[in-house]
Amino acid sequence: MQSQYSPKVPKIAVLRLALYAKNLDFLERQGLEIISSLRLAELCGVNPAQIRKDLAYFGQFGVRGRGYYVKSLLQELHTILGINRRWTLGLVGAGNLGRALLHHAQFAREGFVFSVIFDKDPAKVGTQVGGLLIRHINTLGQWIGNEGSFDIAMLATGTQAAQTCTGLLIKYGIRAILNFTPVKLQVPEGVYVEDVDMTLRLNLLCYRVITGSEHSLNG
Amino acid sequence: MQSQYSPKVPKIAVLRLALYAKNLDFLERQGLEIISSLRLAELCGVNPAQIRKDLAYFGQFGVRGRGYYVKSLLQELHTILGINRRWTLGLVGAGNLGRALLHHAQFAREGFVFSVIFDKDPAKVGTQVGGLLIRHINTLGQWIGNEGSFDIAMLATGTQAAQTCTGLLIKYGIRAILNFTPVKLQVPEGVYVEDVDMTLRLNLLCYRVITGSEHSLNG
DNA sequence: TAGATTGTTAATCGATTAACAATC
DNA sequence: TAGATTGTTAATCGATTAACAATC
């Protein structure tokens, strides 16, 4: 994979690859066999040259004069993004948001499967959600050590507990966190955090409405 | 406000303003009175010059030799972002995610208040969630016409219903949508959509983990 | 072969940051 | 006044896109 040798892949380009994959998946379901960068660009709301450029960072996937074979390009993108396999998820925080994430069908559809749930509330510990037992956050180490680990933590705790839980996760070897709390998590190098800050996006939306500006953002 | 006259405010700059506001809010709670761009930058994980530049698009808010007064800068940012007032929210889709959004404390804390919930499932219509009655999506027009409207729609329906509901919302005058579905919504000019695509972010996280790259994104 | 569309270069555009004069 | 930090310019850096040769 190119990106190992040249670290010149633009940050947002990778996010766009995921966007392309989403749309290709849609096209594949419709039975479409081949598509041009022009038509895919329309669908994704980007520039066709940008699609070709983004793909060029990783190789040559098209056929000149024809376009891209939907099925094979989709597979290539899955390989590039690392989603050509199953990823297990650990939910940390079984509140409203956490339980919603647990039931979010989209995740399972893409091969992201919850394998364990943690919470700190004794009243919740021991009860079941979505077929999984809620375990106490303090048993995180035991779980990872004995019964199995998980690849990605979904952090949906309260603001207070966010950094503490992050510390625990890292201590026991978790390297990827999808962070739904508004806290800027402090993590060492080699640990990856993606923030999903709904309030920030809501603020941007307000700004756009009152100014009438067309500012937009992917993701 | 500057942005009305010069449309040169970079897209991500506005999102960063919201980020600054979030951190200033935190500092204000701690009782801090004044802060330099240097220290605020550390807190937000950005470059100090960038903070000063972002602010410069909208005016002069600091004191040379001193820094920024936390309280007053926060107020200015709230005004710029348009969040110095109450915004009402309409929830469309009362599934797991929708109900989680409804209970999300962060929204209320920032002055975003749900005023109505819609769903298409007759079994849900008429029941209460979070103190609000669930209404049938087809009564959207009546609600907006008679009893009151709302400023922002939170779209958390299934994939199938997303575009249809969007059409309805627009028909009855809603101009802002926070979209939690993976659908690229088709909207006319003057209607603003922000996509919160958790799966896209999850994909990016996978890429970062397997490549060990430091790619990161705000929001 | 003619038509189409990729892959890639080069030009453009926009965003970030270093540097420093202004000034508290 | 000396020290500090803003506001702003100019330089750098990076990302987007137009254009076209390569080629199916």
GROMACS .gro file of N, CA and C (backbone and C1' of nucleotides) in nm, chain A residues 36-37 52 60 62 64-65 68, chain C residues 3-10:
model
   80
   36SER      N    1  -1.814   0.565  -1.419
   36SER     CA    2  -1.706   0.659  -1.447
   36SER      C    3  -1.683   0.748  -1.326
   37SER      N    4  -1.566   0.809  -1.321
   37SER     CA    5  -1.537   0.902  -1.212
   37SER      C    6  -1.636   1.019  -1.215
   52ARG      N    7  -1.023   1.058  -0.895
   52ARG     CA    8  -0.911   0.991  -0.962
   52ARG      C    9  -0.782   1.016  -0.886
   60GLN      N   10  -0.372   0.196  -0.935
   60GLN     CA   11  -0.453   0.217  -1.054
   60GLN      C   12  -0.566   0.116  -1.053
   62GLY      N   13  -0.879   0.170  -1.237
   62GLY     CA   14  -0.977   0.190  -1.342
   62GLY      C   15  -0.933   0.131  -1.476
   64ARG      N   16  -0.905   0.268  -1.863
   64ARG     CA   17  -0.915   0.386  -1.948
   64ARG      C   18  -1.020   0.366  -2.057
   65GLY      N   19  -1.097   0.468  -2.080
   65GLY     CA   20  -1.202   0.460  -2.181
   65GLY      C   21  -1.329   0.394  -2.132
   68TYR      N   22  -1.462   0.249  -1.383
   68TYR     CA   23  -1.421   0.160  -1.275
   68TYR      C   24  -1.524   0.049  -1.259
  441DG       P   25  -1.559   1.012  -3.320
  441DG     O5'   26  -1.562   0.930  -3.185
  441DG     C5'   27  -1.655   0.821  -3.171
  441DG     C4'   28  -1.664   0.785  -3.025
  441DG     C3'   29  -1.677   0.906  -2.932
  441DG     O3'   30  -1.771   0.874  -2.830
  441DG     C1'   31  -1.486   0.783  -2.873
  442DA       P   32  -1.797   0.976  -2.707
  442DA     O5'   33  -1.724   0.900  -2.588
  442DA     C5'   34  -1.745   0.760  -2.568
  442DA     C4'   35  -1.653   0.716  -2.456
  442DA     C3'   36  -1.656   0.809  -2.334
  442DA     O3'   37  -1.688   0.731  -2.221
  442DA     C1'   38  -1.431   0.769  -2.405
  443DT       P   39  -1.722   0.798  -2.081
  443DT     O5'   40  -1.587   0.776  -2.001
  443DT     C5'   41  -1.538   0.644  -1.982
  443DT     C4'   42  -1.398   0.656  -1.927
  443DT     C3'   43  -1.385   0.756  -1.812
  443DT     O3'   44  -1.308   0.697  -1.710
  443DT     C1'   45  -1.222   0.796  -1.971
  444DT       P   46  -1.299   0.757  -1.565
  444DT     O5'   47  -1.155   0.702  -1.524
  444DT     C5'   48  -1.124   0.566  -1.547
  444DT     C4'   49  -0.980   0.552  -1.593
  444DT     C3'   50  -0.878   0.590  -1.486
  444DT     O3'   51  -0.790   0.481  -1.464
  444DT     C1'   52  -0.836   0.707  -1.691
  445DG       P   53  -0.708   0.474  -1.328
  445DG     O5'   54  -0.580   0.561  -1.366
  445DG     C5'   55  -0.483   0.507  -1.455
  445DG     C4'   56  -0.371   0.608  -1.477
  445DG     C3'   57  -0.302   0.656  -1.349
  445DG     O3'   58  -0.163   0.659  -1.380
  445DG     C1'   59  -0.388   0.842  -1.467
  446DT       P   60  -0.056   0.713  -1.277
  446DT     O5'   61  -0.046   0.865  -1.324
  446DT     C5'   62   0.008   0.893  -1.452
  446DT     C4'   63   0.035   1.041  -1.463
  446DT     C3'   64   0.100   1.106  -1.340
  446DT     O3'   65   0.191   1.203  -1.386
  446DT     C1'   66  -0.095   1.220  -1.391
  447DT       P   67   0.314   1.248  -1.297
  447DT     O5'   68   0.360   1.377  -1.379
  447DT     C5'   69   0.326   1.389  -1.517
  447DT     C4'   70   0.277   1.530  -1.544
  447DT     C3'   71   0.347   1.638  -1.463
  447DT     O3'   72   0.387   1.742  -1.550
  447DT     C1'   73   0.115   1.662  -1.444
  448DA       P   74   0.490   1.855  -1.503
  448DA     O5'   75   0.420   1.985  -1.559
  448DA     C5'   76   0.294   1.978  -1.628
  448DA     C4'   77   0.210   2.098  -1.590
  448DA     C3'   78   0.284   2.211  -1.519
  448DA     O3'   79   0.241   2.332  -1.578
  448DA     C1'   80   0.102   2.138  -1.385
   0.00000   0.00000   0.00000
